[in-house]
Structure formats: structure tokens, C-alpha cells
Amino acid sequence: MRLIGYGFICTFVYMHAEHWSKWESAVSAIISLWCIGDHWKKPDATVNIMRQGIAVEAALAFALAFVVHNGVVLFALLSPLARSCIHLKWRDNVLLLLAEMAGVGICHSYIPSSPTVLLFMLPAAGGYAFVVGALLRQREKAHRLLAVSSFERELHAQDEERVRIARQLHDRTGQYWAAITRALDVAKRVEGEQRLQFIDKARKASLEGLEEMRTAVGRWNDGLQTPGDWMRFMERSTRRFGEITGIPIELSVSSIPWHRWNHATEVAETIARTVIESMTNASRHGQAATIAVRVEAGHEGILVIVQDDGEGLGADNGATSGAAAGMGIKTMRKQAQACGGSFAIEAGRERGTTVSLRFPYRTEMEELAE
């Protein structure tokens, strides 16, 4: 559409120009090719890059109008305005519309043009593009929520599988331990050959129970029993979340001295689940475009930071843009406090959200006592 639009404008100006110099031809070609190109309008471009590109395109449209000395070129202003209304917020749209209308009025004093039609078309086209942009954002939000739900279902299925195998391990091996206990109790009360028979039965039951336990544990592919397992689970989940939602995620994890906690596995599990919950909230409620996750081990403890550039979930009092997010924040805070850590969240409109976890190491007295 941009190719057709700029091609039509340049062709019309060329056909109606009394003289088309090489300078005008070169400038028109360069400006048109730059505006048609997509080098700054990629879907994953940041808001600042999009703003700069739109501003430059509008400025080049005015420059081209002065170079060819024809106001028809100003109809190219519809392109950056439409793009702004689709991709940027309403404040940017209003500022660009006012700037373009003012520029059209100024140009009318220096170059031949009929600004009435253009001044009418600019707000009409901008309003239409704004509606289209709102519909596209709603569709993108629905797709993202669907992707987040898919990710949550994957995690839920993994948790259910762990619970199922744990119950299976209890149910299947419990009967062997009960048989061993009964056989040994009988062996204590009898003598001679009978005692040996019951001891053999106990040994046989213990071997069968051990084999059953190995089989069940072998099927537990995500058996997160160590802090390292939980960190690997967090890294896999982070990569998977980025693949599903399309959100760029920057992950940085330093080496962590897990021996400096009494309950290192619980601390690691809390870190992993907090990171996952924070990413989910950033996408579902904050509409974040990028997320950064940092896990650092310092001199006094470990610090976990999850930062996004979304709309913000609310202040540290737990107020959020949704009940689900509020419940998630309360759960994360309780889990952190249960492990001796602290939880904080900083957020604000258009400033994104920063979730932080701190877990201090054991004191020297606790380490010496152990």
C-alpha cells in the first residue's frame, strides 16, 4: 500500500510538473524508497524507534513537498499518521495530527496547494486507523492471553504429573514396607527355620519395593529434587514462555552457593515459581513487550529481579489491574516469607513492573552450629 501510495503521488507530480530536474528526481526517489522501506517498522520494533521513524517520515514528506514545490506530496502525510494511530498511543496520535495540520497550513503559504481536502482527510483517516489499531491490539491481546493460558496449562500438567507420581510411589511402595514390617515382627517371635523363612520374605519384599520405587522415579522426568533442578526448570520455562508468547526475555543467572541456606530446595522452588508467575502477570495484565530476569548471588544473599516494560500492575500494597494478579502477588509474598525472604513489587503507569526477591544467607552462628 505504501508503494502504491508514494508511486501514485510521485507519478502525478511528475506528470503535472512543468520541469522535473535531476535533483528533484533523485530526492523524490530517495525519500520515497526510505518511506516505503520497513527497516524501522518491524513488528518487534520498540516504541521509541517507531516514534522516530514516524516523525522522520512526516518530516521527509514536508521536505519533498518543498523540493518539488507541489502540495500534492503532502497527501503522503496520511501514511505516518495511519501508522501512528495503529501502533502508538492516543497522545502520540493527537500530537502528530496537530503537527501535520499545522505544517499543511504553513506549507500553503509557500507552495501551491489546496489544504481544505487534506485538512479534512487527516483527522478522518487518523480516526479510521485508530479504530483499526484498537481492533488489532484487542486481537493481539487475545492471542497473547491464549498463549499464556497454554503455557500455564503446560506447567499445571507437569505439577499434576509430579503429584500423581508421588501418590503412585506412596501407594505402590507402601504395601512392600508394610509386608517387610510384618515379616520381621513374626521373625522376632519364632525360632529356627521359620525365622529364616520370614527374613527371606522380608528381603524379597524389600527388593520388590526398591524396584517399584526405581520404576516410578524413573518415570518422573521432571523430578525437581535439588536447587539446581529448580533453576534448570526455571530456565526451560523462561525459554518456553518466550517461544510461546513471542516476548523477548533476557535471562541472567549467576552461580549460587546453595549450601548457605538451611532449606535450599524450598528457596530455589520459590525463586522459580516467582519468576514464572511474574512473567505471566507481565504478559497477561501488564501487556509487556520485553521482560528481563536477573538472579544474582551477592555477599549477603541472593537477589532476584523480574522487570518488564508493561503498563504496570500496581504499587507494593498488592493492588493490581486484575484479581488474578492480586492473588498471584499475595501467593508469591507468602512463599518468599515462608522461606525467610522478602518480596517487593514496584509498578506504575507506563513505567512497567519490577518484582524483587531477597533471600539472606544463614548467619555465621547457624553455619557453625551445623
PDB file of C-alpha atoms in Angstrom, residues 31-256:
ATOM      1  CA  ILE A  31      12.706   9.892   0.073  1.00  0.00           C
ATOM      2  CA  SER A  32      10.093   7.567  -1.437  1.00  0.00           C
ATOM      3  CA  LEU A  33      12.314   4.491  -1.080  1.00  0.00           C
ATOM      4  CA  TRP A  34      13.125   5.329   2.543  1.00  0.00           C
ATOM      5  CA  CYS A  35       9.466   5.847   3.425  1.00  0.00           C
ATOM      6  CA  ILE A  36       8.398   2.664   1.637  1.00  0.00           C
ATOM      7  CA  GLY A  37      11.095   0.577   3.339  1.00  0.00           C
ATOM      8  CA  ASP A  38      10.405  -1.437   6.501  1.00  0.00           C
ATOM      9  CA  HIS A  39      13.750  -1.062   8.242  1.00  0.00           C
ATOM     10  CA  TRP A  40      12.219   0.841  11.186  1.00  0.00           C
ATOM     11  CA  LYS A  41       8.682  -0.578  11.107  1.00  0.00           C
ATOM     12  CA  LYS A  42       9.344  -4.176  12.173  1.00  0.00           C
ATOM     13  CA  PRO A  43       6.669  -5.785  14.406  1.00  0.00           C
ATOM     14  CA  ASP A  44       9.198  -6.110  17.252  1.00  0.00           C
ATOM     15  CA  ALA A  45      10.451  -2.516  16.985  1.00  0.00           C
ATOM     16  CA  THR A  46      10.423  -0.539  20.225  1.00  0.00           C
ATOM     17  CA  VAL A  47       8.038   2.367  20.757  1.00  0.00           C
ATOM     18  CA  ASN A  48      10.875   4.913  20.592  1.00  0.00           C
ATOM     19  CA  ILE A  49      12.112   3.574  17.249  1.00  0.00           C
ATOM     20  CA  MET A  50       8.558   3.661  15.896  1.00  0.00           C
ATOM     21  CA  ARG A  51       8.117   7.264  17.062  1.00  0.00           C
ATOM     22  CA  GLN A  52      11.400   8.336  15.491  1.00  0.00           C
ATOM     23  CA  GLY A  53      10.575   6.614  12.207  1.00  0.00           C
ATOM     24  CA  ILE A  54       7.109   8.167  12.014  1.00  0.00           C
ATOM     25  CA  ALA A  55       8.475  11.637  12.796  1.00  0.00           C
ATOM     26  CA  VAL A  56      11.191  11.307  10.156  1.00  0.00           C
ATOM     27  CA  GLU A  57       8.705  10.105   7.525  1.00  0.00           C
ATOM     28  CA  ALA A  58       6.413  13.066   8.204  1.00  0.00           C
ATOM     29  CA  ALA A  59       9.356  15.479   8.056  1.00  0.00           C
ATOM     30  CA  LEU A  60      10.539  13.963   4.763  1.00  0.00           C
ATOM     31  CA  ALA A  61       7.055  14.356   3.278  1.00  0.00           C
ATOM     32  CA  PHE A  62       7.191  18.096   4.050  1.00  0.00           C
ATOM     33  CA  ALA A  63      10.745  18.289   2.678  1.00  0.00           C
ATOM     34  CA  LEU A  64       9.729  16.566  -0.553  1.00  0.00           C
ATOM     35  CA  ALA A  65       6.819  18.984  -0.994  1.00  0.00           C
ATOM     36  CA  PHE A  66       9.221  21.929  -0.798  1.00  0.00           C
ATOM     37  CA  VAL A  67      11.743  20.287  -3.152  1.00  0.00           C
ATOM     38  CA  VAL A  68       9.210  19.587  -5.927  1.00  0.00           C
ATOM     39  CA  HIS A  69       7.190  22.674  -4.991  1.00  0.00           C
ATOM     40  CA  ASN A  70       3.877  20.848  -5.153  1.00  0.00           C
ATOM     41  CA  GLY A  71       1.346  20.435  -2.337  1.00  0.00           C
ATOM     42  CA  VAL A  72       0.048  17.114  -3.690  1.00  0.00           C
ATOM     43  CA  VAL A  73       3.028  15.445  -1.994  1.00  0.00           C
ATOM     44  CA  LEU A  74       1.527  16.370   1.368  1.00  0.00           C
ATOM     45  CA  PHE A  75      -1.019  13.579   0.943  1.00  0.00           C
ATOM     46  CA  ALA A  76       1.871  11.286   1.875  1.00  0.00           C
ATOM     47  CA  LEU A  77       1.336  12.536   5.456  1.00  0.00           C
ATOM     48  CA  LEU A  78      -1.541  10.061   5.669  1.00  0.00           C
ATOM     49  CA  SER A  79       0.994   7.218   5.844  1.00  0.00           C
ATOM     50  CA  PRO A  80       2.830   8.193   9.088  1.00  0.00           C
ATOM     51  CA  LEU A  81      -0.443   9.319  10.671  1.00  0.00           C
ATOM     52  CA  ALA A  82      -2.127   5.980   9.951  1.00  0.00           C
ATOM     53  CA  ARG A  83       0.896   4.088  11.261  1.00  0.00           C
ATOM     54  CA  SER A  84       0.940   6.174  14.431  1.00  0.00           C
ATOM     55  CA  CYS A  85      -2.765   5.571  15.088  1.00  0.00           C
ATOM     56  CA  ILE A  86      -2.273   1.821  14.668  1.00  0.00           C
ATOM     57  CA  HIS A  87       0.939   1.303  16.645  1.00  0.00           C
ATOM     58  CA  LEU A  88       1.221   4.167  19.147  1.00  0.00           C
ATOM     59  CA  LYS A  89      -0.916   5.620  21.932  1.00  0.00           C
ATOM     60  CA  TRP A  90      -3.544   8.290  21.513  1.00  0.00           C
ATOM     61  CA  ARG A  91      -1.293  11.087  22.846  1.00  0.00           C
ATOM     62  CA  ASP A  92       1.212  10.432  20.079  1.00  0.00           C
ATOM     63  CA  ASN A  93      -1.622  10.323  17.556  1.00  0.00           C
ATOM     64  CA  VAL A  94      -3.037  13.696  18.632  1.00  0.00           C
ATOM     65  CA  LEU A  95       0.377  15.398  18.671  1.00  0.00           C
ATOM     66  CA  LEU A  96       1.241  14.091  15.207  1.00  0.00           C
ATOM     67  CA  LEU A  97      -2.177  15.084  13.805  1.00  0.00           C
ATOM     68  CA  LEU A  98      -1.850  18.634  15.165  1.00  0.00           C
ATOM     69  CA  ALA A  99       1.721  18.909  13.897  1.00  0.00           C
ATOM     70  CA  GLU A 100       0.751  17.720  10.416  1.00  0.00           C
ATOM     71  CA  MET A 101      -2.261  20.039  10.194  1.00  0.00           C
ATOM     72  CA  ALA A 102      -0.134  22.983  11.315  1.00  0.00           C
ATOM     73  CA  GLY A 103       2.532  22.031   8.779  1.00  0.00           C
ATOM     74  CA  VAL A 104      -0.050  21.842   5.993  1.00  0.00           C
ATOM     75  CA  GLY A 105      -1.230  25.343   6.869  1.00  0.00           C
ATOM     76  CA  ILE A 106       2.319  26.705   6.829  1.00  0.00           C
ATOM     77  CA  CYS A 107       3.146  24.990   3.530  1.00  0.00           C
ATOM     78  CA  HIS A 108       0.074  26.556   1.938  1.00  0.00           C
ATOM     79  CA  SER A 109       1.741  29.949   2.251  1.00  0.00           C
ATOM     80  CA  TYR A 110       4.868  28.879   0.322  1.00  0.00           C
ATOM     81  CA  ILE A 111       3.822  26.241  -2.214  1.00  0.00           C
ATOM     82  CA  PRO A 112       0.719  25.869  -4.377  1.00  0.00           C
ATOM     83  CA  SER A 113      -1.738  23.559  -2.605  1.00  0.00           C
ATOM     84  CA  SER A 114      -5.385  23.058  -1.696  1.00  0.00           C
ATOM     85  CA  PRO A 115      -5.253  22.339   2.031  1.00  0.00           C
ATOM     86  CA  THR A 116      -9.014  22.037   2.606  1.00  0.00           C
ATOM     87  CA  VAL A 117      -9.325  18.470   1.347  1.00  0.00           C
ATOM     88  CA  LEU A 118      -6.160  17.345   3.126  1.00  0.00           C
ATOM     89  CA  LEU A 119      -7.132  19.013   6.405  1.00  0.00           C
ATOM     90  CA  PHE A 120     -10.399  17.092   6.263  1.00  0.00           C
ATOM     91  CA  MET A 121      -8.797  13.791   5.286  1.00  0.00           C
ATOM     92  CA  LEU A 122      -6.132  13.811   8.010  1.00  0.00           C
ATOM     93  CA  PRO A 123      -8.499  13.508  11.025  1.00  0.00           C
ATOM     94  CA  ALA A 124     -10.845  11.193   9.101  1.00  0.00           C
ATOM     95  CA  ALA A 125      -8.039   8.815   8.107  1.00  0.00           C
ATOM     96  CA  GLY A 126      -6.494   9.067  11.572  1.00  0.00           C
ATOM     97  CA  GLY A 127      -9.775   8.155  13.248  1.00  0.00           C
ATOM     98  CA  TYR A 128     -10.264   5.173  10.966  1.00  0.00           C
ATOM     99  CA  ALA A 129      -6.687   3.969  11.569  1.00  0.00           C
ATOM    100  CA  PHE A 130      -7.159   4.420  15.327  1.00  0.00           C
ATOM    101  CA  VAL A 131     -10.197   2.121  15.279  1.00  0.00           C
ATOM    102  CA  VAL A 132      -8.291  -0.435  13.207  1.00  0.00           C
ATOM    103  CA  GLY A 133      -5.368  -0.217  15.613  1.00  0.00           C
ATOM    104  CA  ALA A 134      -7.653  -0.771  18.600  1.00  0.00           C
ATOM    105  CA  LEU A 135      -9.108  -3.876  16.966  1.00  0.00           C
ATOM    106  CA  LEU A 136      -5.629  -5.183  16.153  1.00  0.00           C
ATOM    107  CA  ARG A 137      -4.492  -4.587  19.737  1.00  0.00           C
ATOM    108  CA  GLN A 138      -7.506  -6.457  21.056  1.00  0.00           C
ATOM    109  CA  ARG A 139      -6.746  -9.354  18.737  1.00  0.00           C
ATOM    110  CA  GLU A 140      -3.096  -9.346  19.793  1.00  0.00           C
ATOM    111  CA  LYS A 141      -4.160  -9.284  23.439  1.00  0.00           C
ATOM    112  CA  ALA A 142      -6.474 -12.257  22.871  1.00  0.00           C
ATOM    113  CA  HIS A 143      -3.678 -14.195  21.141  1.00  0.00           C
ATOM    114  CA  ARG A 144      -1.282 -13.395  23.967  1.00  0.00           C
ATOM    115  CA  LEU A 145      -3.763 -14.468  26.647  1.00  0.00           C
ATOM    116  CA  LEU A 146      -4.295 -17.699  24.735  1.00  0.00           C
ATOM    117  CA  ALA A 147      -0.535 -18.264  24.596  1.00  0.00           C
ATOM    118  CA  VAL A 148      -0.151 -17.559  28.321  1.00  0.00           C
ATOM    119  CA  SER A 149      -3.000 -19.939  29.109  1.00  0.00           C
ATOM    120  CA  SER A 150      -1.277 -22.608  27.021  1.00  0.00           C
ATOM    121  CA  PHE A 151       1.937 -22.069  28.968  1.00  0.00           C
ATOM    122  CA  GLU A 152       0.085 -22.254  32.285  1.00  0.00           C
ATOM    123  CA  ARG A 153      -1.605 -25.483  31.205  1.00  0.00           C
ATOM    124  CA  GLU A 154       1.799 -26.972  30.455  1.00  0.00           C
ATOM    125  CA  LEU A 155       3.063 -26.081  33.936  1.00  0.00           C
ATOM    126  CA  HIS A 156      -0.144 -27.320  35.536  1.00  0.00           C
ATOM    127  CA  ALA A 157       0.151 -30.622  33.698  1.00  0.00           C
ATOM    128  CA  GLN A 158       3.721 -31.013  34.941  1.00  0.00           C
ATOM    129  CA  ASP A 159       2.653 -30.296  38.523  1.00  0.00           C
ATOM    130  CA  GLU A 160      -0.203 -32.771  38.245  1.00  0.00           C
ATOM    131  CA  GLU A 161       2.186 -35.396  36.913  1.00  0.00           C
ATOM    132  CA  ARG A 162       4.544 -34.869  39.848  1.00  0.00           C
ATOM    133  CA  VAL A 163       1.672 -35.175  42.320  1.00  0.00           C
ATOM    134  CA  ARG A 164       0.373 -38.279  40.551  1.00  0.00           C
ATOM    135  CA  ILE A 165       3.762 -39.995  40.635  1.00  0.00           C
ATOM    136  CA  ALA A 166       4.252 -39.043  44.275  1.00  0.00           C
ATOM    137  CA  ARG A 167       0.898 -40.637  45.145  1.00  0.00           C
ATOM    138  CA  GLN A 168       1.725 -43.637  42.991  1.00  0.00           C
ATOM    139  CA  LEU A 169       5.066 -44.004  44.754  1.00  0.00           C
ATOM    140  CA  HIS A 170       3.323 -43.903  48.123  1.00  0.00           C
ATOM    141  CA  ASP A 171       0.565 -46.333  47.172  1.00  0.00           C
ATOM    142  CA  ARG A 172       2.739 -48.863  45.374  1.00  0.00           C
ATOM    143  CA  THR A 173       5.652 -48.965  47.784  1.00  0.00           C
ATOM    144  CA  GLY A 174       3.593 -48.660  50.973  1.00  0.00           C
ATOM    145  CA  GLN A 175       2.421 -52.269  50.723  1.00  0.00           C
ATOM    146  CA  TYR A 176       6.017 -53.525  50.480  1.00  0.00           C
ATOM    147  CA  TRP A 177       7.116 -51.652  53.580  1.00  0.00           C
ATOM    148  CA  ALA A 178       4.080 -52.966  55.449  1.00  0.00           C
ATOM    149  CA  ALA A 179       4.920 -56.552  54.339  1.00  0.00           C
ATOM    150  CA  ILE A 180       8.533 -56.136  55.444  1.00  0.00           C
ATOM    151  CA  THR A 181       7.434 -54.877  58.862  1.00  0.00           C
ATOM    152  CA  ARG A 182       5.009 -57.752  59.363  1.00  0.00           C
ATOM    153  CA  ALA A 183       7.560 -60.364  58.266  1.00  0.00           C
ATOM    154  CA  LEU A 184      10.205 -59.009  60.621  1.00  0.00           C
ATOM    155  CA  ASP A 185       7.729 -58.835  63.521  1.00  0.00           C
ATOM    156  CA  VAL A 186       6.903 -62.519  63.007  1.00  0.00           C
ATOM    157  CA  ALA A 187      10.600 -63.399  62.667  1.00  0.00           C
ATOM    158  CA  LYS A 188      11.215 -61.889  66.102  1.00  0.00           C
ATOM    159  CA  ARG A 189       8.685 -64.267  67.674  1.00  0.00           C
ATOM    160  CA  VAL A 190       9.762 -67.561  66.030  1.00  0.00           C
ATOM    161  CA  GLU A 191      12.928 -69.621  66.054  1.00  0.00           C
ATOM    162  CA  GLY A 192      14.989 -71.748  63.688  1.00  0.00           C
ATOM    163  CA  GLU A 193      13.926 -72.355  60.091  1.00  0.00           C
ATOM    164  CA  GLN A 194      10.759 -70.293  60.390  1.00  0.00           C
ATOM    165  CA  ARG A 195      12.759 -67.225  61.359  1.00  0.00           C
ATOM    166  CA  LEU A 196      14.949 -67.569  58.281  1.00  0.00           C
ATOM    167  CA  GLN A 197      11.874 -68.020  56.099  1.00  0.00           C
ATOM    168  CA  PHE A 198      10.298 -64.772  57.313  1.00  0.00           C
ATOM    169  CA  ILE A 199      13.612 -62.929  56.999  1.00  0.00           C
ATOM    170  CA  ASP A 200      13.816 -64.130  53.383  1.00  0.00           C
ATOM    171  CA  LYS A 201      10.252 -62.903  52.804  1.00  0.00           C
ATOM    172  CA  ALA A 202      11.181 -59.507  54.218  1.00  0.00           C
ATOM    173  CA  ARG A 203      14.257 -59.352  51.984  1.00  0.00           C
ATOM    174  CA  LYS A 204      12.228 -60.328  48.910  1.00  0.00           C
ATOM    175  CA  ALA A 205       9.598 -57.667  49.694  1.00  0.00           C
ATOM    176  CA  SER A 206      12.310 -55.027  50.158  1.00  0.00           C
ATOM    177  CA  LEU A 207      13.857 -55.844  46.764  1.00  0.00           C
ATOM    178  CA  GLU A 208      10.472 -55.712  45.040  1.00  0.00           C
ATOM    179  CA  GLY A 209       9.680 -52.397  46.734  1.00  0.00           C
ATOM    180  CA  LEU A 210      13.057 -50.983  45.706  1.00  0.00           C
ATOM    181  CA  GLU A 211      12.466 -51.995  42.078  1.00  0.00           C
ATOM    182  CA  GLU A 212       8.964 -50.482  42.137  1.00  0.00           C
ATOM    183  CA  MET A 213      10.346 -47.229  43.551  1.00  0.00           C
ATOM    184  CA  ARG A 214      13.060 -47.077  40.860  1.00  0.00           C
ATOM    185  CA  THR A 215      10.463 -47.620  38.141  1.00  0.00           C
ATOM    186  CA  ALA A 216       8.203 -44.847  39.468  1.00  0.00           C
ATOM    187  CA  VAL A 217      11.051 -42.389  39.980  1.00  0.00           C
ATOM    188  CA  GLY A 218      12.440 -43.206  36.540  1.00  0.00           C
ATOM    189  CA  ARG A 219       9.153 -42.030  35.026  1.00  0.00           C
ATOM    190  CA  TRP A 220       9.355 -38.761  36.942  1.00  0.00           C
ATOM    191  CA  ASN A 221      11.108 -36.832  34.205  1.00  0.00           C
ATOM    192  CA  ASP A 222      10.766 -33.505  35.978  1.00  0.00           C
ATOM    193  CA  GLY A 223      11.760 -34.706  39.393  1.00  0.00           C
ATOM    194  CA  LEU A 224      12.829 -31.352  40.793  1.00  0.00           C
ATOM    195  CA  GLN A 225      14.551 -32.536  43.945  1.00  0.00           C
ATOM    196  CA  THR A 226      17.594 -30.240  44.091  1.00  0.00           C
ATOM    197  CA  PRO A 227      18.109 -26.455  43.804  1.00  0.00           C
ATOM    198  CA  GLY A 228      19.926 -26.991  40.513  1.00  0.00           C
ATOM    199  CA  ASP A 229      16.916 -28.903  39.166  1.00  0.00           C
ATOM    200  CA  TRP A 230      14.636 -25.990  40.027  1.00  0.00           C
ATOM    201  CA  MET A 231      16.992 -23.497  38.355  1.00  0.00           C
ATOM    202  CA  ARG A 232      17.085 -25.599  35.200  1.00  0.00           C
ATOM    203  CA  PHE A 233      13.291 -25.838  35.337  1.00  0.00           C
ATOM    204  CA  MET A 234      13.118 -22.022  35.605  1.00  0.00           C
ATOM    205  CA  GLU A 235      15.442 -21.572  32.623  1.00  0.00           C
ATOM    206  CA  ARG A 236      13.492 -24.059  30.500  1.00  0.00           C
ATOM    207  CA  SER A 237      10.195 -22.433  31.457  1.00  0.00           C
ATOM    208  CA  THR A 238      11.562 -18.969  30.665  1.00  0.00           C
ATOM    209  CA  ARG A 239      12.684 -20.040  27.205  1.00  0.00           C
ATOM    210  CA  ARG A 240       9.399 -21.831  26.601  1.00  0.00           C
ATOM    211  CA  PHE A 241       7.403 -18.792  27.724  1.00  0.00           C
ATOM    212  CA  GLY A 242       9.317 -16.580  25.292  1.00  0.00           C
ATOM    213  CA  GLU A 243       8.745 -19.034  22.433  1.00  0.00           C
ATOM    214  CA  ILE A 244       5.012 -19.290  23.109  1.00  0.00           C
ATOM    215  CA  THR A 245       4.263 -15.599  23.663  1.00  0.00           C
ATOM    216  CA  GLY A 246       6.862 -14.106  21.337  1.00  0.00           C
ATOM    217  CA  ILE A 247       8.088 -11.771  24.101  1.00  0.00           C
ATOM    218  CA  PRO A 248      11.882 -11.208  24.134  1.00  0.00           C
ATOM    219  CA  ILE A 249      13.173 -12.332  27.550  1.00  0.00           C
ATOM    220  CA  GLU A 250      16.632 -11.511  28.844  1.00  0.00           C
ATOM    221  CA  LEU A 251      17.750 -14.114  31.406  1.00  0.00           C
ATOM    222  CA  SER A 252      20.844 -13.796  33.608  1.00  0.00           C
ATOM    223  CA  VAL A 253      21.597 -16.375  36.339  1.00  0.00           C
ATOM    224  CA  SER A 254      24.825 -16.290  38.354  1.00  0.00           C
ATOM    225  CA  SER A 255      26.422 -19.124  40.319  1.00  0.00           C
ATOM    226  CA  ILE A 256      24.560 -19.566  43.621  1.00  0.00           C
TER     227      ILE A 256
END
